[in-house]
mmCIF file of C-alpha atoms in Angstrom:
data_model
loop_
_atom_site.group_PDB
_atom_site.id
_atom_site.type_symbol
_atom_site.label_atom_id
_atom_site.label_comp_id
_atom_site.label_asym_id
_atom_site.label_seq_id
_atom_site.Cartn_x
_atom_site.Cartn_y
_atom_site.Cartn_z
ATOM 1 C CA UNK R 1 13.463 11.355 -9.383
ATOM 2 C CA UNK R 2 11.970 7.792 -11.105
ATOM 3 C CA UNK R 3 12.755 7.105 -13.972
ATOM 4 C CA UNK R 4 10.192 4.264 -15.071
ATOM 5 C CA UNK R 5 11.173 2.091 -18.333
ATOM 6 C CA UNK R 6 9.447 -0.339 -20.158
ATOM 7 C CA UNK R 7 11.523 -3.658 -18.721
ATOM 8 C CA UNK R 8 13.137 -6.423 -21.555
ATOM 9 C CA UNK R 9 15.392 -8.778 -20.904
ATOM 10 C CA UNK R 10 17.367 -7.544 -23.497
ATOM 11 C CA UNK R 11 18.597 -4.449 -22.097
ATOM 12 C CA UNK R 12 18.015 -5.296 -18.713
ATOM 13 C CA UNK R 13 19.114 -8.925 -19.244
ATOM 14 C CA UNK R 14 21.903 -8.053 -15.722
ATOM 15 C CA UNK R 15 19.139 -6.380 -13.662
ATOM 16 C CA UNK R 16 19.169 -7.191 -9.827
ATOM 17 C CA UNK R 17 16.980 -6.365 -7.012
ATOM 18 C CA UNK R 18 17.476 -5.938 -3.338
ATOM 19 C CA UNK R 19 14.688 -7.248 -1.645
ATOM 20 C CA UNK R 20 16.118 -6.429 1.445
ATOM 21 C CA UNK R 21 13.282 -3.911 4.124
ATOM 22 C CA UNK R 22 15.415 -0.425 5.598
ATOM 23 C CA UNK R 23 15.754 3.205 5.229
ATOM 24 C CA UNK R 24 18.509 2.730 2.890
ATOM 25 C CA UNK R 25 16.535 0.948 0.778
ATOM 26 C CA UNK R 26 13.822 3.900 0.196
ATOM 27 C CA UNK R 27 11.341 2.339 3.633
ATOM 28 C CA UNK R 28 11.643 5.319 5.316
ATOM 29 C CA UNK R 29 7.589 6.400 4.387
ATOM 30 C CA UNK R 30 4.922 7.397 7.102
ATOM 31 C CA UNK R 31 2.309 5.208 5.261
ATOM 32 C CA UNK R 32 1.584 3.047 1.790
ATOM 33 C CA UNK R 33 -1.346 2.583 0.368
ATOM 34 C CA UNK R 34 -3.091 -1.072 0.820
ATOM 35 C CA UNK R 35 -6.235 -2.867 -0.271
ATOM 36 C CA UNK R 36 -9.493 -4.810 1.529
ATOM 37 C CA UNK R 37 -8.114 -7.945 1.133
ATOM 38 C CA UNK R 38 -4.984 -6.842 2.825
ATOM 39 C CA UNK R 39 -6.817 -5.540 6.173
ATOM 40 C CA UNK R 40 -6.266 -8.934 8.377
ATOM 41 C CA UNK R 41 -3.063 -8.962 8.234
ATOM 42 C CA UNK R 42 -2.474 -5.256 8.179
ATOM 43 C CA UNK R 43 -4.142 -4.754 11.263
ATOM 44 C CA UNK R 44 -1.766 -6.596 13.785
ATOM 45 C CA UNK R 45 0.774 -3.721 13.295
ATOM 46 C CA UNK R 46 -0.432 -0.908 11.799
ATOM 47 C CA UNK R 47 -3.092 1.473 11.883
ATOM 48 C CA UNK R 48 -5.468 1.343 8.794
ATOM 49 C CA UNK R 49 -6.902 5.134 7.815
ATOM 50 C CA UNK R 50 -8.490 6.586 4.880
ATOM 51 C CA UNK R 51 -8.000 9.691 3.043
ATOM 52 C CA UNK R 52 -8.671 11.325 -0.554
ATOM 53 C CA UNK R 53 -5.820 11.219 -2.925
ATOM 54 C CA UNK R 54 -4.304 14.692 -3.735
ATOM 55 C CA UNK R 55 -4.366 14.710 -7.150
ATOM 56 C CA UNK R 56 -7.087 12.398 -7.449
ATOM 57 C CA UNK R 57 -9.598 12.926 -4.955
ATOM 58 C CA UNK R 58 -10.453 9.156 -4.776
ATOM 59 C CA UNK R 59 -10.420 7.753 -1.365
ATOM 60 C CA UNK R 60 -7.787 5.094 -0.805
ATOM 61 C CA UNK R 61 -6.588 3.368 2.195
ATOM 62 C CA UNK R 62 -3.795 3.316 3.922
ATOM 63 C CA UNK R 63 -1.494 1.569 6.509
ATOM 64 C CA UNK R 64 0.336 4.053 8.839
ATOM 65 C CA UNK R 65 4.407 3.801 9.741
ATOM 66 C CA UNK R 66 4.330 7.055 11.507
ATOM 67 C CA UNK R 67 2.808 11.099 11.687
ATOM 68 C CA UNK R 68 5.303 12.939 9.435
ATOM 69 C CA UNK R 69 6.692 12.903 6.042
ATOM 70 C CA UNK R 70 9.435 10.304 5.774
ATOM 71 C CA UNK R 71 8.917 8.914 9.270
ATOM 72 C CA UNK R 72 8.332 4.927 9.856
ATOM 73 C CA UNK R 73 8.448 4.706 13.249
ATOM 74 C CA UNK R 74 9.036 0.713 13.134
ATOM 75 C CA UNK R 75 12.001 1.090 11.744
ATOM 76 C CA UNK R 76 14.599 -0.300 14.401
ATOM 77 C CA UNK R 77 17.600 1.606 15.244
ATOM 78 C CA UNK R 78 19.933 0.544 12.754
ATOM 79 C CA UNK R 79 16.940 1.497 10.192
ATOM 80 C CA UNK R 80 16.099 -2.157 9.019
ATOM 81 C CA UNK R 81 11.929 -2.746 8.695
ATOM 82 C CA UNK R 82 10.781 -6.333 9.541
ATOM 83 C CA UNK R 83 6.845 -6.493 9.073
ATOM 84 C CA UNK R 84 4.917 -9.754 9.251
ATOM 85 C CA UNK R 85 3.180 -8.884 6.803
ATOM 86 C CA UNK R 86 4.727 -6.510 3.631
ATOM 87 C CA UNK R 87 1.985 -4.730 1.472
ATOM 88 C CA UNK R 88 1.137 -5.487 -2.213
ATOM 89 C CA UNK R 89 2.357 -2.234 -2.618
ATOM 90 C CA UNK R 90 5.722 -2.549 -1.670
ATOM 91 C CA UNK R 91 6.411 -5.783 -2.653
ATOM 92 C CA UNK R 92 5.870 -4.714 -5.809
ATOM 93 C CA UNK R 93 8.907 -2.130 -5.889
ATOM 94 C CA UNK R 94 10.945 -1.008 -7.699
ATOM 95 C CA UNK R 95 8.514 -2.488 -10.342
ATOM 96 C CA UNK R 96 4.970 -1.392 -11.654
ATOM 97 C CA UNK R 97 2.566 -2.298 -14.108
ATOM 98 C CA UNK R 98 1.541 -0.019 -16.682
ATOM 99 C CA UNK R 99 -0.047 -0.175 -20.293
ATOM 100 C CA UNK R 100 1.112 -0.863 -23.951
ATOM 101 C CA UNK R 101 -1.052 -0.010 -27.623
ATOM 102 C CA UNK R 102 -0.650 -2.945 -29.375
ATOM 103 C CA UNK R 103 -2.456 -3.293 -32.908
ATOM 104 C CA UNK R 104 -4.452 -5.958 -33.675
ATOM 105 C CA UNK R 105 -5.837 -6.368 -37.678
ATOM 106 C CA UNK R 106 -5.844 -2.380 -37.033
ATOM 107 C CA UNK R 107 -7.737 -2.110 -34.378
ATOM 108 C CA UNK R 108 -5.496 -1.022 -31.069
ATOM 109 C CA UNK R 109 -5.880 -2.933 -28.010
ATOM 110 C CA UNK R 110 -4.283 -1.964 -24.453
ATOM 111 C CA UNK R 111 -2.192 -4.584 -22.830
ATOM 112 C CA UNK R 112 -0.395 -4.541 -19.738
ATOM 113 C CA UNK R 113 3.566 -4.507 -19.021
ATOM 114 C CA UNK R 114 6.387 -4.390 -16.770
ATOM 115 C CA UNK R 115 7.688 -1.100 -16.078
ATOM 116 C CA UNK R 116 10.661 -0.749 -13.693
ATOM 117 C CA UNK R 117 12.150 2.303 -12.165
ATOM 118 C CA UNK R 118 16.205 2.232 -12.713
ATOM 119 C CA UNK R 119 16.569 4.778 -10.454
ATOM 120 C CA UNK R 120 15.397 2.810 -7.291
ATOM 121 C CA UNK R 121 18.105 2.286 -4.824
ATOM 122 C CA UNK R 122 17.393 -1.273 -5.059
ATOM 123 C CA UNK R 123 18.679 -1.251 -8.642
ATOM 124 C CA UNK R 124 21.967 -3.016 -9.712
ATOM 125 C CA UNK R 125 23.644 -5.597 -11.250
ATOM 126 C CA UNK R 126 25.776 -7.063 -8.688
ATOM 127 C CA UNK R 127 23.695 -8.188 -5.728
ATOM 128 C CA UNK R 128 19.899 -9.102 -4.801
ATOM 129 C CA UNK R 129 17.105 -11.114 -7.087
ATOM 130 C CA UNK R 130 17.920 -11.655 -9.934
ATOM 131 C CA UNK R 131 15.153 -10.497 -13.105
ATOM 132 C CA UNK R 132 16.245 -12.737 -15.711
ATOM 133 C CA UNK R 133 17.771 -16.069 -16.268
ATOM 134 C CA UNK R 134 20.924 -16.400 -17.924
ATOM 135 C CA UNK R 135 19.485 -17.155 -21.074
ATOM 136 C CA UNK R 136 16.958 -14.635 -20.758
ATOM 137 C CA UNK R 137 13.874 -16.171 -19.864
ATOM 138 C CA UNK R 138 11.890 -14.684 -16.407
ATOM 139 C CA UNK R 139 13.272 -15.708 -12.855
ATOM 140 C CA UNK R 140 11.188 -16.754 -10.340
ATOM 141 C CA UNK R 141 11.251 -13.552 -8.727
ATOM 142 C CA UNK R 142 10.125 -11.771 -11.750
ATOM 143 C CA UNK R 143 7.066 -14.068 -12.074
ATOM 144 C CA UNK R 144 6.572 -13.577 -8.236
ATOM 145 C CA UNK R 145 6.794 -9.701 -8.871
ATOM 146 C CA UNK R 146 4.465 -10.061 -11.885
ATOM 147 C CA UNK R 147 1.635 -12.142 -10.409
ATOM 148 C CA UNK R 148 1.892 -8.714 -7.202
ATOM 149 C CA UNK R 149 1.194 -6.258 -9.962
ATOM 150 C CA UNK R 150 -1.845 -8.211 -11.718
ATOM 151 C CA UNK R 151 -3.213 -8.934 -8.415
ATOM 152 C CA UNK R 152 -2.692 -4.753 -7.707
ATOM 153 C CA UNK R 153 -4.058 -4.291 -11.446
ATOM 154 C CA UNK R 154 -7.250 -5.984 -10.321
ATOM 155 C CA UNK R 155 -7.676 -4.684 -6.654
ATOM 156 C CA UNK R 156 -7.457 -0.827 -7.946
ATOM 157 C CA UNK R 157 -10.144 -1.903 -9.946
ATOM 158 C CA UNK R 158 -12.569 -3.324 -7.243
ATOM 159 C CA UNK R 159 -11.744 -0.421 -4.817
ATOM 160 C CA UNK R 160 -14.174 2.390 -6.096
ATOM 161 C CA UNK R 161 -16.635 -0.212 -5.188
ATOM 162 C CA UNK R 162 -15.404 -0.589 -1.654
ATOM 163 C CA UNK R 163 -15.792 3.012 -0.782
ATOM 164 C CA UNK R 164 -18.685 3.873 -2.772
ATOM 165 C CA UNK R 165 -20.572 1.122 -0.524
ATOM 166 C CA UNK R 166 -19.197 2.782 2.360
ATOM 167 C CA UNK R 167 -20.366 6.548 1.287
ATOM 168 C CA UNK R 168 -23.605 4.986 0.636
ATOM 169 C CA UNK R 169 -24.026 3.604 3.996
ATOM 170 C CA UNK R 170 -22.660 6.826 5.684
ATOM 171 C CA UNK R 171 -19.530 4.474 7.038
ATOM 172 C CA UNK R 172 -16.963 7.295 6.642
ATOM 173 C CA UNK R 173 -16.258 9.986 8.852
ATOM 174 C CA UNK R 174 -13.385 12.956 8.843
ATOM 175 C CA UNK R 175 -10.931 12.365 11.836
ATOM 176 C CA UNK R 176 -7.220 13.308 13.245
ATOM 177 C CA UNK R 177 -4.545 12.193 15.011
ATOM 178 C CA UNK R 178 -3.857 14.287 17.917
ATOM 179 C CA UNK R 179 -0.819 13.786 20.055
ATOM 180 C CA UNK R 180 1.687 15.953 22.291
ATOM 181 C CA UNK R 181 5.383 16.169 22.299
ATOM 182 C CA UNK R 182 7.862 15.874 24.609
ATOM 183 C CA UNK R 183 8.443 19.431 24.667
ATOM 184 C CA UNK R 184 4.841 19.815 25.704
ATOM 185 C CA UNK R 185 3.589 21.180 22.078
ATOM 186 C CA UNK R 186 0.069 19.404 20.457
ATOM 187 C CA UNK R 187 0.296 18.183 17.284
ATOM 188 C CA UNK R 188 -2.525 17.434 15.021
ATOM 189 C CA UNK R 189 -2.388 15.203 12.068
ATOM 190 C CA UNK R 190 -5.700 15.664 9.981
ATOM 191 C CA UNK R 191 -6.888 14.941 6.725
ATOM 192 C CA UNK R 192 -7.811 11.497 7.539
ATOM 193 C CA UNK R 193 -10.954 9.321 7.132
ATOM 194 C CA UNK R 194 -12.276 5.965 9.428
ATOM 195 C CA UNK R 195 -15.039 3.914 9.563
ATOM 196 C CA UNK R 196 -18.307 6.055 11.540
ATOM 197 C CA UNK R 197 -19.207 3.184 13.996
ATOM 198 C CA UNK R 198 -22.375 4.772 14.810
ATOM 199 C CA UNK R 199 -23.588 4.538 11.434
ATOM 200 C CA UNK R 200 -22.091 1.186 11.362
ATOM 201 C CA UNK R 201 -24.352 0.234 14.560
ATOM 202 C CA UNK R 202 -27.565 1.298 13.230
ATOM 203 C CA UNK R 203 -27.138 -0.625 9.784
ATOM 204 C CA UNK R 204 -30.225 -2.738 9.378
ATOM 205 C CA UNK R 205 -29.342 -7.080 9.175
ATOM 206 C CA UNK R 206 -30.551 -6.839 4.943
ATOM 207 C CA UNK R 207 -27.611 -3.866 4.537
ATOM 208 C CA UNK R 208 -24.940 -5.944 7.111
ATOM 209 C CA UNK R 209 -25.526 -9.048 5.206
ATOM 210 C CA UNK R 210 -24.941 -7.246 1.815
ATOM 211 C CA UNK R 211 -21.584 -6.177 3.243
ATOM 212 C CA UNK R 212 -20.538 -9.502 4.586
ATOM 213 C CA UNK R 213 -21.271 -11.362 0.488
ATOM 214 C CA UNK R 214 -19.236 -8.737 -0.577
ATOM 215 C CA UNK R 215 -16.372 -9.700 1.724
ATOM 216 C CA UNK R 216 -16.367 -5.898 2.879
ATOM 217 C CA UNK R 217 -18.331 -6.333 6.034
ATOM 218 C CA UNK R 218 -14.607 -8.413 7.723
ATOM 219 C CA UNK R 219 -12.417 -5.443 6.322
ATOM 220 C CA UNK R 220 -14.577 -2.788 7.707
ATOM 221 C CA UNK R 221 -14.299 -4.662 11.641
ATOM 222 C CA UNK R 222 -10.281 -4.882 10.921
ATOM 223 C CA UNK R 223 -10.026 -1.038 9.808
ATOM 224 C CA UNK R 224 -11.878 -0.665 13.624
ATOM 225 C CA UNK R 225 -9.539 -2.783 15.054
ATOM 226 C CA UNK R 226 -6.776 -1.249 13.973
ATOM 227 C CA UNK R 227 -6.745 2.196 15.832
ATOM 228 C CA UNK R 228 -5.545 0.587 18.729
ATOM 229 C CA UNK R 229 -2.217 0.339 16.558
ATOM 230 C CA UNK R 230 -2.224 4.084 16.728
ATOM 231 C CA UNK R 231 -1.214 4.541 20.633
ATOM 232 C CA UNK R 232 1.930 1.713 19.850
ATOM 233 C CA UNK R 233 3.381 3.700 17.135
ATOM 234 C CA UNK R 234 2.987 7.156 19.723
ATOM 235 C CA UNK R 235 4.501 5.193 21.973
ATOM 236 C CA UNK R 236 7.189 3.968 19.526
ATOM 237 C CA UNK R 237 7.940 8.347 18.901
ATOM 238 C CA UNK R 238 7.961 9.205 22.058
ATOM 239 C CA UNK R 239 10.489 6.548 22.738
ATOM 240 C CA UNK R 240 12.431 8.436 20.352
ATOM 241 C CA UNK R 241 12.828 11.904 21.532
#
């Protein structure tokens, strides 16, 4: 269970953080969610899908570490993760950014804070990053940790506009993962969402060149390009059989 708290450096003034990538440290997830901006660098290792959030219903994306619950497949066998690239998303952790009434002349106004979740594995007070200085002002890794979650503040704002311009344009299209075990038995993953390259294809040069000022037109190509990621992390599970 989290238990999210609004962070001070007054009660929290010992607070460490492993920064340190494993199973033990809560990595062992089949997939995270990540942003447009993230797709370069996303793509070299991992497969980039879409799918509608469960309680939500918003699309989102996502970068894939495996077919199951729990399963990250790049994991290495003594369960330590080493990505060239970490997402936004899990940089940020144990930490997230959340919202505060404050009242100004009467009139309340929303500002955002520093929430972190003490019941994160990577919690302590002995080894890791440390929050706060001794004297209680930020640490670098705090403000490091603090510039992840504004730039993840501003990115879930901008990415209803992503996918709205792909719905539009008829980009999206239902597929699944299909792959078969050792034991001979298929094995469908569904519920997933990529970019319809035959839509894509027929998109006049006015709507391509609307996609490329918006910078989504570079993300879409990288979403493509990652699929081929998809047969190296089968590969990686049948390995380990």
């Amino acid at each position: 269970m989290a238990n999210h708290v609004l962070l001070d450096n007054i009660s929290h003034q010992e607070l460490k953080v492993i920064t340190e990538r494993g199973a033990k440290w809560g990595d062992n997830i089949s997939c995270t969610p990540i942003y447009p901006s993230e797709f370069t660098k996303v793509q070299a290792n991992q497969p980039i899908v879409f799918r509608k959030h469960p309680q939500s219903g918003q699309f989102e994306a996502l970068a894939l570490f495996g077919f199951e619950n729990s399963e990250n497949l790049l994991l290495d066998a003594q369960g330590n993760l080493a990505l060239s690239y970490l997402p936004l998303s899990m940089q940020r952790q144990p930490f997230l950014i959340g919202q505060q009434t404050q009242y100004n002349q009467g009139i309340p106004e929303q500002s955002l804070v520093v929430h972190v979740d003490l019941d994160s594995p990577r919690i302590n007070t002995t080894e890791g990053e440390a929050v706060f200085l001794e004297h209680g002002g930020n640490s670098d890794y705090l403000s490091h940790i603090a510039q992840v979650l504004n730039t993840l503040h501003l990115e879930n704002q901008a990415l209803p506009a992503f996918f709205s311009q792909l719905l539009e344009l008829d980009l999206l299209e239902a597929f699944a993962i299909e792959y078969q075990q050792k034991n001979a038995d298929k094995v469908t993953v569904g519920g997933f969402y990529t970019i319809n390259q035959q839509s894509l294809n027929t998109l006049t040069s006015e709507q391509l060149q609307t996609l490329q000022h918006s910078g989504y037109l570079q993300a879409i190509y990288m979403a493509i390009a990652s699929l081929e990621q998809i047969s190296t992390l089968l590969n990686k599970k049948w390995a380990q059989q």
